[in-house]
Short mmCIF file of C-alpha atoms and ligand atoms in Angstrom, two decimals:
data_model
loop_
_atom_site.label_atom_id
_atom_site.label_comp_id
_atom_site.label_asym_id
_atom_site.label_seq_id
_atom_site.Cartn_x
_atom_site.Cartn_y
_atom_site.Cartn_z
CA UNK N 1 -33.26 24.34 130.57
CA UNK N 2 -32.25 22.65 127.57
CA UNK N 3 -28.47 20.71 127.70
CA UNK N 4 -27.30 23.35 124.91
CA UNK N 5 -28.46 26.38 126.99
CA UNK N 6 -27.12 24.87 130.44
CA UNK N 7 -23.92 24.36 128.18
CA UNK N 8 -23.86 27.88 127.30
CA UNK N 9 -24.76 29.01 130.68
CA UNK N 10 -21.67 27.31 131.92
CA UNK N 11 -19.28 29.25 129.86
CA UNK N 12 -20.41 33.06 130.66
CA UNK N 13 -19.04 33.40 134.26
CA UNK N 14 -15.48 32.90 132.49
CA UNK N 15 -16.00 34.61 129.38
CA UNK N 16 -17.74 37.81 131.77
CA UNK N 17 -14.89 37.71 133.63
CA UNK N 18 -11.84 37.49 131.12
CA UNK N 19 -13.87 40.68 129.26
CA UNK N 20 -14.23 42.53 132.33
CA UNK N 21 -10.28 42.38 133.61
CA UNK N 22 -9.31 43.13 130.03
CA UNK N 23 -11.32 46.46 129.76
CA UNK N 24 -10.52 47.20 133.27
CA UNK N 25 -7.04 46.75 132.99
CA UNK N 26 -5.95 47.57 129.43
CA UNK N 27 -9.25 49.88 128.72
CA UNK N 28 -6.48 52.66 127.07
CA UNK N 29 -4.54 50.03 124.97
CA UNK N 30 -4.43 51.27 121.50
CA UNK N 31 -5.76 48.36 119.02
CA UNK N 32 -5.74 50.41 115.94
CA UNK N 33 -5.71 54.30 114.23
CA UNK N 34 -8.28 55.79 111.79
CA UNK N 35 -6.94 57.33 108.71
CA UNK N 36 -8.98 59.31 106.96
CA UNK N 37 -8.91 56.82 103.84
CA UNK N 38 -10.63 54.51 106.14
CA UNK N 39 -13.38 56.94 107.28
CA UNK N 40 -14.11 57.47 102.90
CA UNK N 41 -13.37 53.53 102.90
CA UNK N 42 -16.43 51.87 104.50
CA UNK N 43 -13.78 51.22 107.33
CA UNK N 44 -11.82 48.67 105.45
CA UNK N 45 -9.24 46.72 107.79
CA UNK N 46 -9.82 49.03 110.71
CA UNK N 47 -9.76 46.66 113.77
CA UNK N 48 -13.04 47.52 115.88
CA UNK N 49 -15.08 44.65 116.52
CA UNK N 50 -14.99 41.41 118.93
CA UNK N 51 -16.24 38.19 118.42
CA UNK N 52 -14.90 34.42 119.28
CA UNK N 53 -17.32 32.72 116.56
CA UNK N 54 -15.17 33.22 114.18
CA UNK N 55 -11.87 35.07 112.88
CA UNK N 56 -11.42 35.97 109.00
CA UNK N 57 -7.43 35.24 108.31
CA UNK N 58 -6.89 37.31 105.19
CA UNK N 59 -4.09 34.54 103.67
CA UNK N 60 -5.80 31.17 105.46
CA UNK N 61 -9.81 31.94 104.97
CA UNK N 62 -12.01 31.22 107.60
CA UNK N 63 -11.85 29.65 110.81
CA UNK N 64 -14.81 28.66 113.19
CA UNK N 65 -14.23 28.78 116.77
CA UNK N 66 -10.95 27.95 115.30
CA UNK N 67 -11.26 25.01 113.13
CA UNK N 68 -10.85 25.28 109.28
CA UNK N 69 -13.74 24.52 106.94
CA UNK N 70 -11.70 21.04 106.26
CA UNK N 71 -11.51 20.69 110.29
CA UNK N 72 -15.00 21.05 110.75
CA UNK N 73 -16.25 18.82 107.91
CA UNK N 74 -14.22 16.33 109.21
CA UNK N 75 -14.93 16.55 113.29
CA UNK N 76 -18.46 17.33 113.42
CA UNK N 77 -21.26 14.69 114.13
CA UNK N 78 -22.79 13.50 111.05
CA UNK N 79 -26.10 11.05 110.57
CA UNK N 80 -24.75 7.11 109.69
CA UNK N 81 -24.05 7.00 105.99
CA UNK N 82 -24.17 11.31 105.65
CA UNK N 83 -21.16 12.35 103.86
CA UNK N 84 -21.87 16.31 105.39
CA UNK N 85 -22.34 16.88 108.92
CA UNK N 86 -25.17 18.17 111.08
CA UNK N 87 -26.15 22.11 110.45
CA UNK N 88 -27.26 21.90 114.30
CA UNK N 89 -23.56 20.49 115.48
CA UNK N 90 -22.37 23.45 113.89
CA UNK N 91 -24.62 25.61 115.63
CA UNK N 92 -23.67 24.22 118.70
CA UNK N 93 -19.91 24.37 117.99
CA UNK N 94 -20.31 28.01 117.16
CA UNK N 95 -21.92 28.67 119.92
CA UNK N 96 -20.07 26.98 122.71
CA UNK N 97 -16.81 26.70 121.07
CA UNK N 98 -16.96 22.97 121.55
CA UNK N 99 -17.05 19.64 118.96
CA UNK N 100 -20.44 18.24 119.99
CA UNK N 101 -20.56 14.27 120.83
CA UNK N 102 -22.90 12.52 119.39
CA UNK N 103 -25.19 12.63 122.79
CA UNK N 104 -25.29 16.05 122.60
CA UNK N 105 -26.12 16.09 118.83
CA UNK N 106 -29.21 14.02 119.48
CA UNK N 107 -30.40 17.06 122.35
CA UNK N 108 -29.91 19.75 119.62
CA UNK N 109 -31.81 17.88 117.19
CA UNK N 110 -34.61 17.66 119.80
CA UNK N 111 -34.30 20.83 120.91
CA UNK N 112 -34.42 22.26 116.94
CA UNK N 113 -37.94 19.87 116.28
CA UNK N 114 -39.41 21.13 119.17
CA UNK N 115 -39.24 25.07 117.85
CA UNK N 116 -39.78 24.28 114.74
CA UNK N 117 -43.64 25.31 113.63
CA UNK N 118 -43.85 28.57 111.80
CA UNK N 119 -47.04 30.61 112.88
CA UNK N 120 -49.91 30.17 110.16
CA UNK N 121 -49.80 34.15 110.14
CA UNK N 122 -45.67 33.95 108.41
CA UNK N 123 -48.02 31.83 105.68
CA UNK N 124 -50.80 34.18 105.32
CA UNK N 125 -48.54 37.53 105.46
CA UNK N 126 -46.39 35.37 102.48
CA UNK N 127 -49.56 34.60 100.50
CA UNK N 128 -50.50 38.53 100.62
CA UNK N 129 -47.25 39.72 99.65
CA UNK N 130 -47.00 40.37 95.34
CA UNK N 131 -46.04 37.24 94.04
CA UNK N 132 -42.82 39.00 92.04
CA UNK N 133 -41.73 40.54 95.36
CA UNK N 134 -37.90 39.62 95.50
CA UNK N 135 -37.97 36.18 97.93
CA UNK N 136 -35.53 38.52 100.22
CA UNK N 137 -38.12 40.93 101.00
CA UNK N 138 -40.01 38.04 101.42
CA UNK N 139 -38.16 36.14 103.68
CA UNK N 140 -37.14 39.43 105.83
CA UNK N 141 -40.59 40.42 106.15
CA UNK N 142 -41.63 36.36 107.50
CA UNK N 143 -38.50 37.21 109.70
CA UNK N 144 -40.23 40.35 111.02
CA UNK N 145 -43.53 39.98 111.53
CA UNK N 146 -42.51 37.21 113.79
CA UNK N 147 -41.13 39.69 116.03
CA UNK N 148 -44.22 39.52 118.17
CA UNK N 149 -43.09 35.93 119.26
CA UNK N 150 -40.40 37.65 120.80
CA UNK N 151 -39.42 36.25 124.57
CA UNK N 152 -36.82 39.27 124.91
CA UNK N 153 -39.19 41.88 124.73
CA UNK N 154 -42.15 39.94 127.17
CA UNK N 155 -39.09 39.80 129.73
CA UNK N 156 -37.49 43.14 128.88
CA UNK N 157 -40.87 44.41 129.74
CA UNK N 158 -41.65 42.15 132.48
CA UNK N 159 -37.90 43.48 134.35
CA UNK N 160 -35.23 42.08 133.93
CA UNK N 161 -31.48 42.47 134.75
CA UNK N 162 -28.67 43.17 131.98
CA UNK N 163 -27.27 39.77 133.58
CA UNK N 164 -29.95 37.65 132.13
CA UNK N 165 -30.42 39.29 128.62
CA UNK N 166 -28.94 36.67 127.08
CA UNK N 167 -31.45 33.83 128.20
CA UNK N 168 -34.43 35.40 126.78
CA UNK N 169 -31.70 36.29 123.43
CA UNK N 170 -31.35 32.56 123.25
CA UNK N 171 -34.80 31.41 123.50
CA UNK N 172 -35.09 33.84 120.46
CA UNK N 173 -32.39 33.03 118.50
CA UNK N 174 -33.10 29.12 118.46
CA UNK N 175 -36.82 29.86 117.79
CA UNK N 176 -35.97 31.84 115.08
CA UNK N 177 -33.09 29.38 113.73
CA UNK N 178 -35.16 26.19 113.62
CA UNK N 179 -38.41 28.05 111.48
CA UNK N 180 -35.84 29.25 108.68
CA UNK N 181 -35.38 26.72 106.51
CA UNK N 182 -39.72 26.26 106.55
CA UNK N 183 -39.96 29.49 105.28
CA UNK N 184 -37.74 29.29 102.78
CA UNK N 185 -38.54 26.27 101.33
CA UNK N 186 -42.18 27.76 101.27
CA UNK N 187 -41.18 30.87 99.53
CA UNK N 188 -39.52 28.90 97.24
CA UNK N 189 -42.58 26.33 96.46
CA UNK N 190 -45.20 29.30 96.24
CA UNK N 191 -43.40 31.23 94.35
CA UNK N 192 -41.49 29.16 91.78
CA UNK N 193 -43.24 25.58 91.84
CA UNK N 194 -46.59 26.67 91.34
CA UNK N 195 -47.14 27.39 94.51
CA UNK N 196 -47.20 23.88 96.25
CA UNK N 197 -45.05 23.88 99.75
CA UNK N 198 -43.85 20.69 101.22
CA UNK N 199 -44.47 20.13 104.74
CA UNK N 200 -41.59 19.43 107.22
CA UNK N 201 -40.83 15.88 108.34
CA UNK N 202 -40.13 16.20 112.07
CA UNK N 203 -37.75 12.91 111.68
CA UNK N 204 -35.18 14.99 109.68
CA UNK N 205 -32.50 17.00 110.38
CA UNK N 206 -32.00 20.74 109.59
CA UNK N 207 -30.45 20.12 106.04
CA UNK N 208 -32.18 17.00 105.10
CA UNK N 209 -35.55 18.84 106.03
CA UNK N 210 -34.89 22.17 103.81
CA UNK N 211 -34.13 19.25 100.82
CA UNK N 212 -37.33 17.28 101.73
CA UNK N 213 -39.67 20.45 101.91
CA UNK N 214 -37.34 21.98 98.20
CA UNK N 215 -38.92 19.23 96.68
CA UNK N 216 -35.16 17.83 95.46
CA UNK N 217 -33.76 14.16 96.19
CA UNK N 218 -30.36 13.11 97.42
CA UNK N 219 -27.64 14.45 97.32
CA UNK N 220 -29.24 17.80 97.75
CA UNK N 221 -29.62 16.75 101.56
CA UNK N 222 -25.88 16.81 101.39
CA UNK N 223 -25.59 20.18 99.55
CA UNK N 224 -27.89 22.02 101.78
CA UNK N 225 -25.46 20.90 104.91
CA UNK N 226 -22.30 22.04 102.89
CA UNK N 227 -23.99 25.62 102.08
CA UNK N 228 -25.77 26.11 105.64
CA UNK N 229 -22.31 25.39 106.92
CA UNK N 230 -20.11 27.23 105.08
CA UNK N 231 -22.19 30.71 104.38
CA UNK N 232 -22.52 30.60 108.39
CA UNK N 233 -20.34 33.17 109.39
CA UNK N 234 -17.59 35.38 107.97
CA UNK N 235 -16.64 37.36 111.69
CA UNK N 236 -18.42 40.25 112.38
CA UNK N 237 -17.21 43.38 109.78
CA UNK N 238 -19.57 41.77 107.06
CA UNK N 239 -22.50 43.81 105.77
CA UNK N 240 -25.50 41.04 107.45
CA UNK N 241 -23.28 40.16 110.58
CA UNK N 242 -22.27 43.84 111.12
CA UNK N 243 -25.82 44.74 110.89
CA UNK N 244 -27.38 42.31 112.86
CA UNK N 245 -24.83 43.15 115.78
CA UNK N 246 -25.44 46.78 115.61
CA UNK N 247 -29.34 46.62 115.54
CA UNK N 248 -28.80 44.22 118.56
CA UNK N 249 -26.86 46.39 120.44
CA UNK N 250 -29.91 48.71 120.64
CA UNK N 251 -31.53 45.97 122.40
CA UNK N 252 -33.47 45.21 119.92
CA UNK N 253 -34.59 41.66 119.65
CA UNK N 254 -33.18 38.91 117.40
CA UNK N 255 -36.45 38.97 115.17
CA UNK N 256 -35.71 42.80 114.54
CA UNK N 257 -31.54 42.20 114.11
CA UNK N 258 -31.74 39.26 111.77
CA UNK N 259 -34.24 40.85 109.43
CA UNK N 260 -31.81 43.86 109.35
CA UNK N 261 -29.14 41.41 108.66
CA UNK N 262 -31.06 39.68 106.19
CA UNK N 263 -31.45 43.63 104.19
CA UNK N 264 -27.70 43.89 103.72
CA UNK N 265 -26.82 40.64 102.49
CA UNK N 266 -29.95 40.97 99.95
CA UNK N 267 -27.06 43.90 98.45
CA UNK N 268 -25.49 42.85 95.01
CA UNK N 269 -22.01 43.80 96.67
CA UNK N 270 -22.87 41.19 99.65
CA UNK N 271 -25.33 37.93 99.00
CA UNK N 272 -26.93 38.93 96.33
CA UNK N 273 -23.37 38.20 94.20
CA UNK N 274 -23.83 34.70 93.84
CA UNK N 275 -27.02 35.43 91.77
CA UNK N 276 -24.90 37.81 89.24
CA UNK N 277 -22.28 35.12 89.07
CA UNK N 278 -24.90 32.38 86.91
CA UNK N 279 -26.78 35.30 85.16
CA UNK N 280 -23.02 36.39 84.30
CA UNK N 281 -21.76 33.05 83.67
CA UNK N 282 -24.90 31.97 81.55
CA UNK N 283 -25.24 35.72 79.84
CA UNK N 284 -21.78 33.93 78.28
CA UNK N 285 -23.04 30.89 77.41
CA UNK N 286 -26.49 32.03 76.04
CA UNK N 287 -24.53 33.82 73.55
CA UNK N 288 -22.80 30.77 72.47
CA UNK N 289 -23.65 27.52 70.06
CA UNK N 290 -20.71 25.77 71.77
CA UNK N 291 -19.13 25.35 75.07
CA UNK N 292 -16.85 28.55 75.71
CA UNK N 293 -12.97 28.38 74.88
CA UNK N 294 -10.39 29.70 77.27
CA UNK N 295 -9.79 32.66 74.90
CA UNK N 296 -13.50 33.30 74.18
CA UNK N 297 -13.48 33.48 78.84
CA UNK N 298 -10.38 36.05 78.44
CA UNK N 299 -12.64 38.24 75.86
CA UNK N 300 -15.80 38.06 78.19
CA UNK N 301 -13.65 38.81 81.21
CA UNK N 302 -11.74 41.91 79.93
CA UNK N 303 -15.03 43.19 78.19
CA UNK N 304 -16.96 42.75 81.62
CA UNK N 305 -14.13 45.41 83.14
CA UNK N 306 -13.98 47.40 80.18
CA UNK N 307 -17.69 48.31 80.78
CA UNK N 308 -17.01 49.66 84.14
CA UNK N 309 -18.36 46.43 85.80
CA UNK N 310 -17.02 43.61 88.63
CA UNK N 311 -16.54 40.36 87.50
CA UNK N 312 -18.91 38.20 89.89
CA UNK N 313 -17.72 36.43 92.89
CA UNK N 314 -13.54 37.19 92.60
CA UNK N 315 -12.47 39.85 95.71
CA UNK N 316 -12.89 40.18 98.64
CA UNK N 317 -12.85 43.14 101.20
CA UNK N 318 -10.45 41.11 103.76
CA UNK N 319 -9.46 37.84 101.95
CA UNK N 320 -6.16 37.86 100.06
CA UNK N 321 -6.30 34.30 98.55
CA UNK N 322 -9.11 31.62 97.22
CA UNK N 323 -11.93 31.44 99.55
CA UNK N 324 -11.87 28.04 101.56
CA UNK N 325 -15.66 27.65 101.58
CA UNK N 326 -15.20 28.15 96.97
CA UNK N 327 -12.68 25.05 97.54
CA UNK N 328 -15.21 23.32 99.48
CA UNK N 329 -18.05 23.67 97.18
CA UNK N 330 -15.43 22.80 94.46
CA UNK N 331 -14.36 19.82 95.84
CA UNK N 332 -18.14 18.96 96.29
CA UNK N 333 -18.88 19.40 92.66
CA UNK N 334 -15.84 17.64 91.10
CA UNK N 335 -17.12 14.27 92.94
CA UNK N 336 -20.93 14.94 92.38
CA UNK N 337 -21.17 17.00 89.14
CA UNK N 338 -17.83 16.69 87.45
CA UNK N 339 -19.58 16.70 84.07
CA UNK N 340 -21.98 19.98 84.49
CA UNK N 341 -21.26 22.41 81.85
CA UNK N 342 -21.81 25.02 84.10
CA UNK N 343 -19.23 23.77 86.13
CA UNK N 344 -16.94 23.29 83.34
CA UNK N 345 -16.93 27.04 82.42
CA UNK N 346 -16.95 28.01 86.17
CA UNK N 347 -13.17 25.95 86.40
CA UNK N 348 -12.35 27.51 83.59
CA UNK N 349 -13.12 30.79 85.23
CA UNK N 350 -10.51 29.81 87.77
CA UNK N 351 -7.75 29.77 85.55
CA UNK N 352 -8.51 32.64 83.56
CA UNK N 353 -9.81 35.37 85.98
CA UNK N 354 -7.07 35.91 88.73
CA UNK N 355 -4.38 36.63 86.07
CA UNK N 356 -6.68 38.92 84.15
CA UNK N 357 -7.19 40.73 87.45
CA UNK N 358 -4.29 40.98 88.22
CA UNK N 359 -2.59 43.04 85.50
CA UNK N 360 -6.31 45.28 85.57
CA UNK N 361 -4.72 46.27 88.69
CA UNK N 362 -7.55 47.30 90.79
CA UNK N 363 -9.32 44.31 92.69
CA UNK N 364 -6.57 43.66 95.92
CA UNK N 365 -7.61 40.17 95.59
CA UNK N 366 -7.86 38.54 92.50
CA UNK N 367 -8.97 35.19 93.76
CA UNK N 368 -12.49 33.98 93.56
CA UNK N 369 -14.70 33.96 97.04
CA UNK N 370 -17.71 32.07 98.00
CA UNK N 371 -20.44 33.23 95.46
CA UNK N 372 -18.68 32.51 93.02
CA UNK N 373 -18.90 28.80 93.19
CA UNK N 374 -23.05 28.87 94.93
CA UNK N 375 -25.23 29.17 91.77
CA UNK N 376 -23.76 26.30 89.58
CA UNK N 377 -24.61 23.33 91.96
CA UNK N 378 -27.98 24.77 92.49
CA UNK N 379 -28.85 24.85 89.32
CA UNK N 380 -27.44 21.18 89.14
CA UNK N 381 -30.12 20.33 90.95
CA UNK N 382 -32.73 22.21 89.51
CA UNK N 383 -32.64 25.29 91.45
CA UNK N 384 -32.61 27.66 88.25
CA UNK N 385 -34.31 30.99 90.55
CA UNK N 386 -31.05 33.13 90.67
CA UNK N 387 -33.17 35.66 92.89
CA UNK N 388 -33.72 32.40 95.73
CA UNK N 389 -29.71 32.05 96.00
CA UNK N 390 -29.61 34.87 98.72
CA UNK N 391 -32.13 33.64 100.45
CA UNK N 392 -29.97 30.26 101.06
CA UNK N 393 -27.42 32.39 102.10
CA UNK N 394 -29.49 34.21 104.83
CA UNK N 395 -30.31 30.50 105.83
CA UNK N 396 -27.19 29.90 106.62
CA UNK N 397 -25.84 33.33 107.87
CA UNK N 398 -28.18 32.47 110.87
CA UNK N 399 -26.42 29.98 112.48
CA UNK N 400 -23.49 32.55 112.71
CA UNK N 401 -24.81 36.25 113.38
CA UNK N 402 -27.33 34.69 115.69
CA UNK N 403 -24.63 33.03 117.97
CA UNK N 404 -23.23 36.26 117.73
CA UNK N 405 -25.88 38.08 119.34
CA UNK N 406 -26.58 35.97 122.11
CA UNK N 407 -22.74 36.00 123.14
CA UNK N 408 -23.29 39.69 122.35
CA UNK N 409 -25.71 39.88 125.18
CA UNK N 410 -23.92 37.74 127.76
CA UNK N 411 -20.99 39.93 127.32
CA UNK N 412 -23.29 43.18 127.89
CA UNK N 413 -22.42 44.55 124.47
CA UNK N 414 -22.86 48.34 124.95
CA UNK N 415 -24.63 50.16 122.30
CA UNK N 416 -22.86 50.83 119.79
CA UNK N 417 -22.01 54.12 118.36
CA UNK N 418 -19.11 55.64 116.89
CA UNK N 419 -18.37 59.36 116.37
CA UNK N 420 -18.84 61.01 112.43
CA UNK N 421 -16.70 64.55 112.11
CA UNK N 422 -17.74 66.86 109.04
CA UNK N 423 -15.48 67.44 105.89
CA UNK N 424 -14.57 70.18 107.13
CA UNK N 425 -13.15 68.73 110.52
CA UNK N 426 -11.36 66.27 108.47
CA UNK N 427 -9.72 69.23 106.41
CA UNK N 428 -8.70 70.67 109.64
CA UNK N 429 -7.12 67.61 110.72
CA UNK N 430 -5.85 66.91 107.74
CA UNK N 431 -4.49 70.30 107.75
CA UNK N 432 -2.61 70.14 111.16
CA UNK N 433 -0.43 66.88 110.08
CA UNK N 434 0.94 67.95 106.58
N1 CMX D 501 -13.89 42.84 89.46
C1 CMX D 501 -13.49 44.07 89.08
N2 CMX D 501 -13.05 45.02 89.91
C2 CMX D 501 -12.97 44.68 91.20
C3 CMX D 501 -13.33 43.40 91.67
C4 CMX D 501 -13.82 42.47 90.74
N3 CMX D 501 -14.24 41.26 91.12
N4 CMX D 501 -13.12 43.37 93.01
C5 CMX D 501 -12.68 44.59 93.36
N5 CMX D 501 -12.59 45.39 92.26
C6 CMX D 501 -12.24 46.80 92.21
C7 CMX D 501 -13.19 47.56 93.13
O1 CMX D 501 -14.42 47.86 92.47
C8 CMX D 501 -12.40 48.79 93.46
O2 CMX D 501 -12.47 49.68 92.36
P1 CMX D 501 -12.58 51.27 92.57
O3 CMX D 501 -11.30 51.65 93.23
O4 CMX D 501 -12.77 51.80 91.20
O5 CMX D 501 -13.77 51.49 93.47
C9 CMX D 501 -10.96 48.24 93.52
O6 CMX D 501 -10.98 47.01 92.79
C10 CMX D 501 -10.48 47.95 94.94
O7 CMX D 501 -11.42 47.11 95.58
P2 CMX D 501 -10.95 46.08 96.72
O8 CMX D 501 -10.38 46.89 97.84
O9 CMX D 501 -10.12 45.01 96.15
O10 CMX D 501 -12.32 45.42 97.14
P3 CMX D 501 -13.43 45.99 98.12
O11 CMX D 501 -13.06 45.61 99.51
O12 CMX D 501 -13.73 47.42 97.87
O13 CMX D 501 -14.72 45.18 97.66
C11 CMX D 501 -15.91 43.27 96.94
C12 CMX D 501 -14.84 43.80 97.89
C13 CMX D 501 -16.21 41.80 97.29
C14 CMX D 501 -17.20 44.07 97.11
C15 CMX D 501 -15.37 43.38 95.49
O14 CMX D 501 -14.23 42.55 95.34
C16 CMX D 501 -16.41 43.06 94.44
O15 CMX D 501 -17.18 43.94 94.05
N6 CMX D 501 -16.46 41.75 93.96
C17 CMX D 501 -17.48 41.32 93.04
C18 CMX D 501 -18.80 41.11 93.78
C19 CMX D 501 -18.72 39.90 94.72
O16 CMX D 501 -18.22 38.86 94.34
N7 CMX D 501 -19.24 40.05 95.93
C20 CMX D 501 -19.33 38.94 96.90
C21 CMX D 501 -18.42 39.09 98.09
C22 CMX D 501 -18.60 37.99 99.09
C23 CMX D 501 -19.67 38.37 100.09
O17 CMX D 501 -19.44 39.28 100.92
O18 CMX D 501 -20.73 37.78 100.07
#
């Protein structure tokens, strides 16, 4: 057993237990009430889900295993002279809740190499697919037909005990984890870079790899860390982390879960937003002989929303403030690309959108989130494929959903299923309290 699994496997007996007395002794406790809003609402803010990787505070941003984005950049292992830590130390912090030492970093690293060969067939089954298939279908098909690998279902077959679903979820989930950033960097390289892939250099870690087999130099090494990190998790309500729980609560394997996963964030309302931000954002400056004023943003903005349309990465379904992980990628950029025009307009952005949303009056948070900060250092570095953004982002979502699952099988997640009642029920009930 590797030291990260025996880690792991030291934590469940308390985490088993501390779930079982809670249900058995407060099983009735009332977290939270439906309204009907909610059931027409996709849910919104209705309290319903567990998980300890992560926890969404709507005024702070996120928190993993309950260390701020600033925490973790700061705490985690990184390689001498690395300004970003280790994608893998994150992995293992999510997963067992602890800071890893640099000992244990070194195991994970290992561990990571040793899984890390894609099956020729993930190739072939690429090579076959259209070459203007959308790189999402692309990389959730790779994802699937990998599902054969699957040490889950050999054991699940084989019998097994509920008590031990989680080893085989592991062996999975780690498989799975360390082939990712392979596959995307060969979508990427077949399909936009006339079709020559890199291969992966075993000496390199998780984010300096992806960079290597992209094809770009330093400090996209650095970048790829930051965005693995920070697109990692979001707690569990989120269209790809929602879905990959609830497909995995059928016991369906991690290959099957993620792919499903990987389907919802590849929706323009989810993942795909970071894409729409740069076509938005350049849409603007295409338009333009000169770099956009302030009042020429205001006009773009307000004409956006007088079409009926959402301005590109501002809101949020949960967060009521700017999204940590924006600040992060913003803080990246003003040391590395301070001069990018891109950039330039995007800070402008800043200023100029909040207010604007605010007296529109709809969006309940008028502050920008996550995508909408992605695209411009890509393209920095010469990753101009809007429709390859997502796939970045599934990258990353890994590390988080997938940690998710496996504690979602130590814990014996039951299947999950909630009840649906007909308009006409809901007229009823609606009925009986007015
Ligand atoms: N521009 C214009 N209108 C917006 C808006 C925006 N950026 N954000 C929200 N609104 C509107 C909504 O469309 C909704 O209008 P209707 O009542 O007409 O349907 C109203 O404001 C209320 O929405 P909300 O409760 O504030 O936001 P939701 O929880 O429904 O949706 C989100 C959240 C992210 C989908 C939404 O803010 C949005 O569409 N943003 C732009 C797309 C985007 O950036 N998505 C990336 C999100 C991050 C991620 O999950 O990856």
């Amino acid at each position: 057993m590797s030291k990260l699994k025996q880690k792991l496997a030291e934590k469940i007996p308390a985490s088993r237990e501390r779930i079982s007395k809670l249900v058995k002794n407060h099983g009735k406790v009332k977290v939270d009430e439906v309204t009907i809003a909610q059931i027409y609402g996709g849910m919104r803010g209705l309290k319903s889900l567990s998980t300890d990787i992560s926890y969404l505070d709507p005024e702070e941003g996120i928190r993993f295993r309950g260390y701020t984005i600033p925490e973790c950049l700061e705490k985690l292992p990184r390689a001498e002279g690395a300004e970003m830590p280790y994608v893998e130390g994150h992995f293992y912090l999510l997963l067992t809740g602890d800071i890893p030492t640099q000992e244990d970093i070194e195991d994970v690293l290992e561990e990571f190499r040793a899984r890390r060969r894609v099956p020729q067939y993930v190739f072939d089954l690429l090579r076959a697919m259209p070459r203007d298939a959308h790189p999402m279908s692309m990389f959730s098909a790779a994802v699937v037909a990998m599902q054969r690998e699957s040490v889950f279902v050999k054991r699940y077959n084989a019998g097994m005990t509920k008590m031990d679903y989680w080893d085989p979820m592991y062996e999975d989930a780690v498989n799975l984890l360390a082939k990712l950033p392979e596959i995307a960097a060969y979508i990427y390289r077949m399909k936009y870079k006339g079709d020559t892939p890199i291969a992966s250099d075993p000496n390199l870690d998780f984010g300096a790899n992806f960079a290597h087999m992209m094809g770009i130099d330093h400090p996209y090494d650095e970048i790829s860390r930051l965005y693995f990190i920070l697109h990692s998790d979001h707690e569990s309500g989120n269209v790809s982390a929602h879905t990959t729980h609830l497909v995995a609560t059928a016991l369906s394997d991690a290959y099957y879960s993620f792919a499903a996963g990987l389907n919802g964030l590849a929706g323009p309302l989810h993942g795909l937003a970071n894409q729409e931000v740069l076509r938005w954002v350049q849409n603007l400056m295409s338009k333009m002989d000169k770099t956009p004023t302030r009042e020429d943003l205001k006009k773009y903005v307000w004409d956006t929303l007088n079409s009926g349309q959402v301005i590109p990465g501002y809101g949020h379904a949960v967060l009521r403030k700017t999204d940590p992980r924006y600040t992060a990628q913003r803080e990246f950029a003003l040391k590395h690309l301070p001069d990018d025009d891109i950039f330039k307009v995007v800070s402008m952005l800043y200023e100029v959108v909040p207010p604007i949303l605010k007296e529109h009056g709809k969006a309940k948070n008028p502050w920008p989130n996550v995508d909408a900060h992605s695209g411009v250092i890509q393209w920095h570095y010469g990753v101009k494929e809007y429709d390859f953004y997502t796939v970045m982002f599934g990258v990353g979502r890994a590390i988080g959903v997938l940690s998710n699952i496996i504690w979602d099988r130590i814990n014996g997640q039951a299947l999950e299923r909630p009840k649906s009642l007909t308009t006409a029920m809901l007229e009823e009930i609606a009925r009986q309290n007015s």
